Amino acid sequence: MNSLVRELKETVCALHDELVRYNLVAWTAGNVSGRVPGEDLFVIKPSGVSYDDLTPESIVVCDLDGNLVEGELSPSSDTAAHAYVYRAMPHVGGVVHTHSTYASAWAARGEAIPCVLTAMADEFGGEIPVGPFALIGGDDIGKGIVATLEGRRSPAVLMRNHGVFTIGASAKAAVKAAVMCEDVARTVHVARQLGEPLPIPQGDIDSLYDRYQNVYGQRSPR
Amino acid sequence: MNSLVRELKETVCALHDELVRYNLVAWTAGNVSGRVPGEDLFVIKPSGVSYDDLTPESIVVCDLDGNLVEGELSPSSDTAAHAYVYRAMPHVGGVVHTHSTYASAWAARGEAIPCVLTAMADEFGGEIPVGPFALIGGDDIGKGIVATLEGRRSPAVLMRNHGVFTIGASAKAAVKAAVMCEDVARTVHVARQLGEPLPIPQGDIDSLYDRYQNVYGQRSPR
Amino acid sequence: MNSLVRELKETVCALHDELVRYNLVAWTAGNVSGRVPGEDLFVIKPSGVSYDDLTPESIVVCDLDGNLVEGELSPSSDTAAHAYVYRAMPHVGGVVHTHSTYASAWAARGEAIPCVLTAMADEFGGEIPVGPFALIGGDDIGKGIVATLEGRRSPAVLMRNHGVFTIGASAKAAVKAAVMCEDVARTVHVARQLGEPLPIPQGDIDSLYDRYQNVYGQRSPR
Amino acid sequence: MNSLVRELKETVCALHDELVRYNLVAWTAGNVSGRVPGEDLFVIKPSGVSYDDLTPESIVVCDLDGNLVEGELSPSSDTAAHAYVYRAMPHVGGVVHTHSTYASAWAARGEAIPCVLTAMADEFGGEIPVGPFALIGGDDIGKGIVATLEGRRSPAVLMRNHGVFTIGASAKAAVKAAVMCEDVARTVHVARQLGEPLPIPQGDIDSLYDRYQNVYGQRSPR
């Protein structure tokens, strides 16, 4: 197990650089986690550590109740939410949380992002939904994420007055969803500033989503 | 031919850095292609490869029907659209596709960008037009691009609910058009947020366009 | 004392890089200061020096009346405001001033930023208030800062038609407040562009603030 | 003279990096020039050369009629405008031209930027005025710049439907004015998006301007 965890820590540490590169995070306000394959464990960012100072060694290991299992630092203050998602959604291999500007602005209004871009149909298969307002510190955020995403195509949820949580088969896929969520949140916002975007018929959304999930990219695990 | 193709792969690979530098692309959502001079071939980005990992060797070669001719990776999922443009427009030496934010926002509303900036008259010779909504996977996108651009000055088309395609005598010229398209899309958007931009008389647009196409820059092929 | 001051100069010099990194400053328009522990002194950026040219040696030392005590360059033109804050608020160890875009836009309208994001409840414990219009050159700015912040949770004040001042237990904490102030100023602005953000009940703001101030991060001085 | 010109070429070449750093330019659309002290000459960017490829050696020398005096490349297509300003305004030592987004948006509406920020009072001493629409290729742009700026405090003019020209005692001062012009154009735009910025009384603008021009910075030539 040790080498698997070490590798995952490296991957998850490096993925935080993508949050910085795409301007999804300010100061220390965002985190990535990844499930340890075959174990009831996940690795996650430590709390309040700056992205510059993040090293694979500083990434901590938690069990699925969010208890610290390995590591010298306290886990992210969002650990309970990540843990809840891993407990409730066995197919999820990675979770990301950010307060990225445009997605959080939709979340502040409690408004779902309508699917008016083909790139959004590809990645999200429809609108990006809004989850409930929930306080940090228990299972409320995790429950809100799972209740909103379960049975939907979208790997992203806008938690009301808060920010974004995304899920994926891997930590990298969840990061991609976080990057694309902010990208479409911004483009649809800008479009709406000067009028109403044209709708895409549901049948076209369906066929775009189906094609992208099955044909896009190289024939290797994404 | 081999050294010509190798050089073109290097050029096209490096031009993707300009898409990143000017924030025209998120994750892997944008691509550049270039026609092989004197051959019924073009080179293009492989599908779903990150810009960090792009090397000249990873750039693939396709024929004008979009079939992979050389390369180990699958070509961009937008290859059919690029191929259609090269088949239909023999003067085109380069094609670029992006989902850049402001241009895609105009595209989401299905609204052409009015020519209210001298820099826009220079480069586009008038408004930047909107092409039809089209699904990926056949010739529909390519047909929409060609039908919209043929006989017009603009090297850029806003594909409805989708993004931008630009053309040029070379891959570099098409990249320049993509950069300038987003730049004017943003400036005109910002101008419109607080009122109506002043129109530029058609005669002035014509003389700006004529001058820029014939006088600007150094006396060498652009 | 010398080694303490030298270390503080290094810290304060490096913290200016964060203002640049987060795009809070243009040209030379922003400054960080830090109180010398146990002394009636603080260190501050010299006036009109570019961030590229800033070195720990160029950082100057002033007394709490704003008089230059050590250093070859003139202190920041905002020194009187920093000095006033240190005189009036003994718990303040760092002060930051910027003209960051979104915060300054709220300041130009003289409008407080409403607390509609959990991240804002965490860091600011409520709205970010507006201070009075005040001319540079005497104690007016300092008085306006102190009168607005005293007895409030917010470590940031929007000085009318001017920009932002933030305070903290350390220079780093004040820089964090400046970064977060611009981040929430931008997100709430964007949210408001397309409707009204949903309010967060005062009780929830209180519990978020309380938790963040006492639980977040690692168990070490921030 | 030779070493003076060589040094000025280096300065002007390096100042173009500031246009890039502050996102004032896309592709090759912006230029800096500087007057050769004591000579009827100025140095300026060559036409259509990318900022990456710019070297001190590639910077060209022109006389005050805009004729190329030294250099292998054609001078900027905006050379006639720069030359006109140097002929008409003997106190001007540097000129900058950009199409920076927010300033150009005000220019597209033909609207002056109102002075509602203390930083704007400091640097511009009042509103940033609009100059006439003028075609490139003769003295019309230069005449419009000079007619608008002469006898005013503002070192920046928004040329209608075009972009910004700034002047300064040196090339560096003109670049600073271009950076600050975009900065205040953006902040005032953002402020206006959600209401009316509060006015600053003329007397306060006057005293801010007076102080900044005479007291700010270090006691050395700026």
PDB file of N, CA, C and O in Angstrom, chain C residues 26-84:
ATOM      1  N   ALA C  26      -1.074  48.095  -9.129  1.00  0.00           N
ATOM      2  CA  ALA C  26      -0.523  48.499 -10.424  1.00  0.00           C
ATOM      3  C   ALA C  26       0.625  49.466 -10.162  1.00  0.00           C
ATOM      4  O   ALA C  26       0.528  50.311  -9.268  1.00  0.00           O
ATOM      5  N   TRP C  27       1.671  49.288 -10.910  1.00  0.00           N
ATOM      6  CA  TRP C  27       2.871  50.146 -10.797  1.00  0.00           C
ATOM      7  C   TRP C  27       3.398  50.124  -9.352  1.00  0.00           C
ATOM      8  O   TRP C  27       3.855  49.084  -8.905  1.00  0.00           O
ATOM      9  N   THR C  28       3.276  51.230  -8.577  1.00  0.00           N
ATOM     10  CA  THR C  28       3.805  51.216  -7.208  1.00  0.00           C
ATOM     11  C   THR C  28       2.714  51.497  -6.169  1.00  0.00           C
ATOM     12  O   THR C  28       3.018  51.825  -5.023  1.00  0.00           O
ATOM     13  N   ALA C  29       1.444  51.307  -6.556  1.00  0.00           N
ATOM     14  CA  ALA C  29       0.333  51.788  -5.741  1.00  0.00           C
ATOM     15  C   ALA C  29      -0.164  50.803  -4.695  1.00  0.00           C
ATOM     16  O   ALA C  29      -1.309  50.395  -4.736  1.00  0.00           O
ATOM     17  N   GLY C  30       0.627  50.424  -3.762  1.00  0.00           N
ATOM     18  CA  GLY C  30       0.185  49.553  -2.689  1.00  0.00           C
ATOM     19  C   GLY C  30       1.344  49.320  -1.749  1.00  0.00           C
ATOM     20  O   GLY C  30       2.503  49.369  -2.183  1.00  0.00           O
ATOM     21  N   ASN C  31       1.072  49.083  -0.471  1.00  0.00           N
ATOM     22  CA  ASN C  31       2.171  48.944   0.473  1.00  0.00           C
ATOM     23  C   ASN C  31       1.789  48.107   1.675  1.00  0.00           C
ATOM     24  O   ASN C  31       0.631  48.019   2.054  1.00  0.00           O
ATOM     25  N   VAL C  32       2.821  47.476   2.233  1.00  0.00           N
ATOM     26  CA  VAL C  32       2.678  46.622   3.416  1.00  0.00           C
ATOM     27  C   VAL C  32       3.582  47.192   4.501  1.00  0.00           C
ATOM     28  O   VAL C  32       4.698  47.637   4.202  1.00  0.00           O
ATOM     29  N   SER C  33       3.091  47.155   5.751  1.00  0.00           N
ATOM     30  CA  SER C  33       3.972  47.510   6.872  1.00  0.00           C
ATOM     31  C   SER C  33       3.816  46.470   7.974  1.00  0.00           C
ATOM     32  O   SER C  33       2.845  45.719   7.994  1.00  0.00           O
ATOM     33  N   GLY C  34       4.797  46.439   8.859  1.00  0.00           N
ATOM     34  CA  GLY C  34       4.751  45.498   9.990  1.00  0.00           C
ATOM     35  C   GLY C  34       5.344  46.146  11.238  1.00  0.00           C
ATOM     36  O   GLY C  34       6.386  46.806  11.176  1.00  0.00           O
ATOM     37  N   ARG C  35       4.676  45.955  12.362  1.00  0.00           N
ATOM     38  CA  ARG C  35       5.151  46.540  13.622  1.00  0.00           C
ATOM     39  C   ARG C  35       6.361  45.752  14.137  1.00  0.00           C
ATOM     40  O   ARG C  35       6.366  44.512  14.085  1.00  0.00           O
ATOM     41  N   VAL C  36       7.356  46.457  14.629  1.00  0.00           N
ATOM     42  CA  VAL C  36       8.508  45.808  15.261  1.00  0.00           C
ATOM     43  C   VAL C  36       8.077  45.384  16.665  1.00  0.00           C
ATOM     44  O   VAL C  36       7.706  46.248  17.475  1.00  0.00           O
ATOM     45  N   PRO C  37       8.102  44.072  16.953  1.00  0.00           N
ATOM     46  CA  PRO C  37       7.591  43.602  18.245  1.00  0.00           C
ATOM     47  C   PRO C  37       8.343  44.242  19.423  1.00  0.00           C
ATOM     48  O   PRO C  37       9.579  44.284  19.426  1.00  0.00           O
ATOM     49  N   GLY C  38       7.587  44.777  20.336  1.00  0.00           N
ATOM     50  CA  GLY C  38       8.195  45.329  21.546  1.00  0.00           C
ATOM     51  C   GLY C  38       8.800  46.712  21.377  1.00  0.00           C
ATOM     52  O   GLY C  38       9.410  47.236  22.315  1.00  0.00           O
ATOM     53  N   GLU C  39       8.660  47.306  20.202  1.00  0.00           N
ATOM     54  CA  GLU C  39       9.226  48.641  19.978  1.00  0.00           C
ATOM     55  C   GLU C  39       8.137  49.568  19.434  1.00  0.00           C
ATOM     56  O   GLU C  39       7.188  49.105  18.816  1.00  0.00           O
ATOM     57  N   ASP C  40       8.281  50.861  19.629  1.00  0.00           N
ATOM     58  CA  ASP C  40       7.348  51.818  19.033  1.00  0.00           C
ATOM     59  C   ASP C  40       7.803  52.158  17.613  1.00  0.00           C
ATOM     60  O   ASP C  40       8.030  53.332  17.265  1.00  0.00           O
ATOM     61  N   LEU C  41       7.944  51.127  16.807  1.00  0.00           N
ATOM     62  CA  LEU C  41       8.492  51.257  15.446  1.00  0.00           C
ATOM     63  C   LEU C  41       7.730  50.343  14.505  1.00  0.00           C
ATOM     64  O   LEU C  41       7.158  49.344  14.925  1.00  0.00           O
ATOM     65  N   PHE C  42       7.746  50.686  13.207  1.00  0.00           N
ATOM     66  CA  PHE C  42       7.261  49.738  12.204  1.00  0.00           C
ATOM     67  C   PHE C  42       8.104  49.885  10.944  1.00  0.00           C
ATOM     68  O   PHE C  42       8.751  50.916  10.731  1.00  0.00           O
ATOM     69  N   VAL C  43       8.107  48.847  10.133  1.00  0.00           N
ATOM     70  CA  VAL C  43       8.841  48.901   8.858  1.00  0.00           C
ATOM     71  C   VAL C  43       7.807  49.020   7.743  1.00  0.00           C
ATOM     72  O   VAL C  43       6.702  48.506   7.839  1.00  0.00           O
ATOM     73  N   ILE C  44       8.176  49.716   6.652  1.00  0.00           N
ATOM     74  CA  ILE C  44       7.217  50.006   5.573  1.00  0.00           C
ATOM     75  C   ILE C  44       7.958  50.182   4.249  1.00  0.00           C
ATOM     76  O   ILE C  44       9.159  50.485   4.228  1.00  0.00           O
ATOM     77  N   LYS C  45       7.230  49.995   3.164  1.00  0.00           N
ATOM     78  CA  LYS C  45       7.764  50.177   1.805  1.00  0.00           C
ATOM     79  C   LYS C  45       8.196  51.624   1.603  1.00  0.00           C
ATOM     80  O   LYS C  45       7.502  52.546   2.033  1.00  0.00           O
ATOM     81  N   PRO C  46       9.300  51.849   0.914  1.00  0.00           N
ATOM     82  CA  PRO C  46       9.663  53.215   0.515  1.00  0.00           C
ATOM     83  C   PRO C  46       8.721  53.708  -0.584  1.00  0.00           C
ATOM     84  O   PRO C  46       8.091  52.907  -1.277  1.00  0.00           O
ATOM     85  N   SER C  47       8.646  55.013  -0.752  1.00  0.00           N
ATOM     86  CA  SER C  47       7.694  55.632  -1.683  1.00  0.00           C
ATOM     87  C   SER C  47       8.133  55.475  -3.137  1.00  0.00           C
ATOM     88  O   SER C  47       9.307  55.666  -3.468  1.00  0.00           O
ATOM     89  N   GLY C  48       7.180  55.108  -4.001  1.00  0.00           N
ATOM     90  CA  GLY C  48       7.421  55.158  -5.450  1.00  0.00           C
ATOM     91  C   GLY C  48       8.453  54.169  -5.971  1.00  0.00           C
ATOM     92  O   GLY C  48       8.927  54.318  -7.100  1.00  0.00           O
ATOM     93  N   VAL C  49       8.817  53.160  -5.184  1.00  0.00           N
ATOM     94  CA  VAL C  49       9.773  52.152  -5.641  1.00  0.00           C
ATOM     95  C   VAL C  49       8.995  50.983  -6.260  1.00  0.00           C
ATOM     96  O   VAL C  49       8.001  50.531  -5.688  1.00  0.00           O
ATOM     97  N   SER C  50       9.446  50.506  -7.411  1.00  0.00           N
ATOM     98  CA  SER C  50       8.725  49.418  -8.075  1.00  0.00           C
ATOM     99  C   SER C  50       8.922  48.121  -7.315  1.00  0.00           C
ATOM    100  O   SER C  50       9.943  47.927  -6.645  1.00  0.00           O
ATOM    101  N   TYR C  51       7.936  47.210  -7.405  1.00  0.00           N
ATOM    102  CA  TYR C  51       8.003  45.946  -6.659  1.00  0.00           C
ATOM    103  C   TYR C  51       9.188  45.096  -7.105  1.00  0.00           C
ATOM    104  O   TYR C  51       9.755  44.351  -6.321  1.00  0.00           O
ATOM    105  N   ASP C  52       9.596  45.216  -8.370  1.00  0.00           N
ATOM    106  CA  ASP C  52      10.765  44.484  -8.864  1.00  0.00           C
ATOM    107  C   ASP C  52      12.043  44.920  -8.139  1.00  0.00           C
ATOM    108  O   ASP C  52      12.954  44.117  -7.940  1.00  0.00           O
ATOM    109  N   ASP C  53      12.093  46.185  -7.808  1.00  0.00           N
ATOM    110  CA  ASP C  53      13.325  46.749  -7.241  1.00  0.00           C
ATOM    111  C   ASP C  53      13.357  46.693  -5.718  1.00  0.00           C
ATOM    112  O   ASP C  53      14.362  47.062  -5.095  1.00  0.00           O
ATOM    113  N   LEU C  54      12.280  46.234  -5.124  1.00  0.00           N
ATOM    114  CA  LEU C  54      12.194  46.219  -3.657  1.00  0.00           C
ATOM    115  C   LEU C  54      13.142  45.159  -3.085  1.00  0.00           C
ATOM    116  O   LEU C  54      13.124  44.002  -3.503  1.00  0.00           O
ATOM    117  N   THR C  55      13.955  45.557  -2.118  1.00  0.00           N
ATOM    118  CA  THR C  55      14.833  44.629  -1.406  1.00  0.00           C
ATOM    119  C   THR C  55      14.624  44.839   0.090  1.00  0.00           C
ATOM    120  O   THR C  55      14.147  45.911   0.505  1.00  0.00           O
ATOM    121  N   PRO C  56      14.958  43.845   0.904  1.00  0.00           N
ATOM    122  CA  PRO C  56      14.838  44.054   2.360  1.00  0.00           C
ATOM    123  C   PRO C  56      15.602  45.297   2.808  1.00  0.00           C
ATOM    124  O   PRO C  56      15.137  46.019   3.700  1.00  0.00           O
ATOM    125  N   GLU C  57      16.731  45.585   2.189  1.00  0.00           N
ATOM    126  CA  GLU C  57      17.535  46.746   2.586  1.00  0.00           C
ATOM    127  C   GLU C  57      16.828  48.062   2.291  1.00  0.00           C
ATOM    128  O   GLU C  57      17.070  49.082   2.937  1.00  0.00           O
ATOM    129  N   SER C  58      15.956  48.054   1.250  1.00  0.00           N
ATOM    130  CA  SER C  58      15.285  49.304   0.875  1.00  0.00           C
ATOM    131  C   SER C  58      14.067  49.601   1.753  1.00  0.00           C
ATOM    132  O   SER C  58      13.560  50.722   1.753  1.00  0.00           O
ATOM    133  N   ILE C  59      13.600  48.587   2.488  1.00  0.00           N
ATOM    134  CA  ILE C  59      12.474  48.802   3.408  1.00  0.00           C
ATOM    135  C   ILE C  59      12.940  49.745   4.520  1.00  0.00           C
ATOM    136  O   ILE C  59      14.036  49.584   5.053  1.00  0.00           O
ATOM    137  N   VAL C  60      12.095  50.727   4.868  1.00  0.00           N
ATOM    138  CA  VAL C  60      12.516  51.730   5.853  1.00  0.00           C
ATOM    139  C   VAL C  60      11.843  51.488   7.206  1.00  0.00           C
ATOM    140  O   VAL C  60      10.835  50.798   7.298  1.00  0.00           O
ATOM    141  N   VAL C  61      12.431  52.072   8.245  1.00  0.00           N
ATOM    142  CA  VAL C  61      11.887  51.963   9.600  1.00  0.00           C
ATOM    143  C   VAL C  61      11.374  53.337  10.038  1.00  0.00           C
ATOM    144  O   VAL C  61      12.061  54.344   9.844  1.00  0.00           O
ATOM    145  N   CYS C  62      10.173  53.376  10.592  1.00  0.00           N
ATOM    146  CA  CYS C  62       9.590  54.631  11.071  1.00  0.00           C
ATOM    147  C   CYS C  62       9.154  54.488  12.530  1.00  0.00           C
ATOM    148  O   CYS C  62       8.871  53.385  12.997  1.00  0.00           O
ATOM    149  N   ASP C  63       9.065  55.630  13.220  1.00  0.00           N
ATOM    150  CA  ASP C  63       8.462  55.591  14.542  1.00  0.00           C
ATOM    151  C   ASP C  63       6.938  55.754  14.414  1.00  0.00           C
ATOM    152  O   ASP C  63       6.435  55.929  13.292  1.00  0.00           O
ATOM    153  N   LEU C  64       6.243  55.697  15.546  1.00  0.00           N
ATOM    154  CA  LEU C  64       4.783  55.670  15.472  1.00  0.00           C
ATOM    155  C   LEU C  64       4.173  57.032  15.147  1.00  0.00           C
ATOM    156  O   LEU C  64       2.946  57.157  15.029  1.00  0.00           O
ATOM    157  N   ASP C  65       5.010  58.057  14.973  1.00  0.00           N
ATOM    158  CA  ASP C  65       4.523  59.323  14.413  1.00  0.00           C
ATOM    159  C   ASP C  65       4.788  59.394  12.908  1.00  0.00           C
ATOM    160  O   ASP C  65       4.514  60.414  12.270  1.00  0.00           O
ATOM    161  N   GLY C  66       5.360  58.327  12.367  1.00  0.00           N
ATOM    162  CA  GLY C  66       5.606  58.292  10.923  1.00  0.00           C
ATOM    163  C   GLY C  66       6.937  58.915  10.519  1.00  0.00           C
ATOM    164  O   GLY C  66       7.192  59.091   9.318  1.00  0.00           O
ATOM    165  N   ASN C  67       7.770  59.257  11.491  1.00  0.00           N
ATOM    166  CA  ASN C  67       9.081  59.829  11.155  1.00  0.00           C
ATOM    167  C   ASN C  67      10.058  58.725  10.743  1.00  0.00           C
ATOM    168  O   ASN C  67      10.102  57.668  11.367  1.00  0.00           O
ATOM    169  N   LEU C  68      10.854  59.014   9.740  1.00  0.00           N
ATOM    170  CA  LEU C  68      11.868  58.077   9.278  1.00  0.00           C
ATOM    171  C   LEU C  68      12.946  57.914  10.350  1.00  0.00           C
ATOM    172  O   LEU C  68      13.532  58.884  10.812  1.00  0.00           O
ATOM    173  N   VAL C  69      13.191  56.658  10.743  1.00  0.00           N
ATOM    174  CA  VAL C  69      14.167  56.367  11.782  1.00  0.00           C
ATOM    175  C   VAL C  69      15.399  55.690  11.181  1.00  0.00           C
ATOM    176  O   VAL C  69      16.523  55.909  11.615  1.00  0.00           O
ATOM    177  N   GLU C  70      15.160  54.885  10.158  1.00  0.00           N
ATOM    178  CA  GLU C  70      16.271  54.163   9.532  1.00  0.00           C
ATOM    179  C   GLU C  70      15.930  53.899   8.074  1.00  0.00           C
ATOM    180  O   GLU C  70      14.814  53.479   7.767  1.00  0.00           O
ATOM    181  N   GLY C  71      16.914  54.126   7.174  1.00  0.00           N
ATOM    182  CA  GLY C  71      16.669  53.889   5.761  1.00  0.00           C
ATOM    183  C   GLY C  71      17.080  55.073   4.923  1.00  0.00           C
ATOM    184  O   GLY C  71      17.094  56.207   5.389  1.00  0.00           O
ATOM    185  N   GLU C  72      17.443  54.808   3.679  1.00  0.00           N
ATOM    186  CA  GLU C  72      17.952  55.873   2.823  1.00  0.00           C
ATOM    187  C   GLU C  72      16.877  56.503   1.950  1.00  0.00           C
ATOM    188  O   GLU C  72      17.096  57.541   1.330  1.00  0.00           O
ATOM    189  N   LEU C  73      15.723  55.840   1.855  1.00  0.00           N
ATOM    190  CA  LEU C  73      14.669  56.344   0.979  1.00  0.00           C
ATOM    191  C   LEU C  73      13.537  56.950   1.810  1.00  0.00           C
ATOM    192  O   LEU C  73      13.392  56.654   2.988  1.00  0.00           O
ATOM    193  N   SER C  74      12.721  57.785   1.159  1.00  0.00           N
ATOM    194  CA  SER C  74      11.544  58.331   1.830  1.00  0.00           C
ATOM    195  C   SER C  74      10.524  57.219   2.033  1.00  0.00           C
ATOM    196  O   SER C  74      10.328  56.389   1.147  1.00  0.00           O
ATOM    197  N   PRO C  75       9.839  57.212   3.183  1.00  0.00           N
ATOM    198  CA  PRO C  75       8.814  56.183   3.397  1.00  0.00           C
ATOM    199  C   PRO C  75       7.602  56.413   2.496  1.00  0.00           C
ATOM    200  O   PRO C  75       7.396  57.520   1.993  1.00  0.00           O
ATOM    201  N   SER C  76       6.816  55.361   2.318  1.00  0.00           N
ATOM    202  CA  SER C  76       5.565  55.421   1.553  1.00  0.00           C
ATOM    203  C   SER C  76       4.770  56.674   1.871  1.00  0.00           C
ATOM    204  O   SER C  76       4.733  57.114   3.022  1.00  0.00           O
ATOM    205  N   SER C  77       4.116  57.238   0.868  1.00  0.00           N
ATOM    206  CA  SER C  77       3.300  58.431   1.112  1.00  0.00           C
ATOM    207  C   SER C  77       2.089  58.102   1.979  1.00  0.00           C
ATOM    208  O   SER C  77       1.390  59.000   2.431  1.00  0.00           O
ATOM    209  N   ASP C  78       1.819  56.813   2.217  1.00  0.00           N
ATOM    210  CA  ASP C  78       0.728  56.414   3.100  1.00  0.00           C
ATOM    211  C   ASP C  78       1.204  56.162   4.532  1.00  0.00           C
ATOM    212  O   ASP C  78       0.442  55.645   5.359  1.00  0.00           O
ATOM    213  N   THR C  79       2.458  56.531   4.834  1.00  0.00           N
ATOM    214  CA  THR C  79       3.035  56.225   6.143  1.00  0.00           C
ATOM    215  C   THR C  79       2.233  56.813   7.307  1.00  0.00           C
ATOM    216  O   THR C  79       2.030  56.136   8.332  1.00  0.00           O
ATOM    217  N   ALA C  80       1.723  58.014   7.138  1.00  0.00           N
ATOM    218  CA  ALA C  80       0.969  58.643   8.235  1.00  0.00           C
ATOM    219  C   ALA C  80      -0.252  57.803   8.617  1.00  0.00           C
ATOM    220  O   ALA C  80      -0.583  57.670   9.809  1.00  0.00           O
ATOM    221  N   ALA C  81      -0.911  57.225   7.609  1.00  0.00           N
ATOM    222  CA  ALA C  81      -2.088  56.393   7.893  1.00  0.00           C
ATOM    223  C   ALA C  81      -1.687  55.124   8.641  1.00  0.00           C
ATOM    224  O   ALA C  81      -2.334  54.738   9.620  1.00  0.00           O
ATOM    225  N   HIS C  82      -0.612  54.466   8.174  1.00  0.00           N
ATOM    226  CA  HIS C  82      -0.133  53.269   8.879  1.00  0.00           C
ATOM    227  C   HIS C  82       0.217  53.635  10.332  1.00  0.00           C
ATOM    228  O   HIS C  82      -0.150  52.909  11.262  1.00  0.00           O
ATOM    229  N   ALA C  83       0.955  54.721  10.504  1.00  0.00           N
ATOM    230  CA  ALA C  83       1.413  55.113  11.846  1.00  0.00           C
ATOM    231  C   ALA C  83       0.227  55.352  12.775  1.00  0.00           C
ATOM    232  O   ALA C  83       0.228  54.918  13.939  1.00  0.00           O
ATOM    233  N   TYR C  84      -0.785  56.037  12.254  1.00  0.00           N
ATOM    234  CA  TYR C  84      -1.964  56.314  13.083  1.00  0.00           C
ATOM    235  C   TYR C  84      -2.602  55.020  13.574  1.00  0.00           C
ATOM    236  O   TYR C  84      -2.991  54.902  14.738  1.00  0.00           O
TER     237      TYR C  84
END
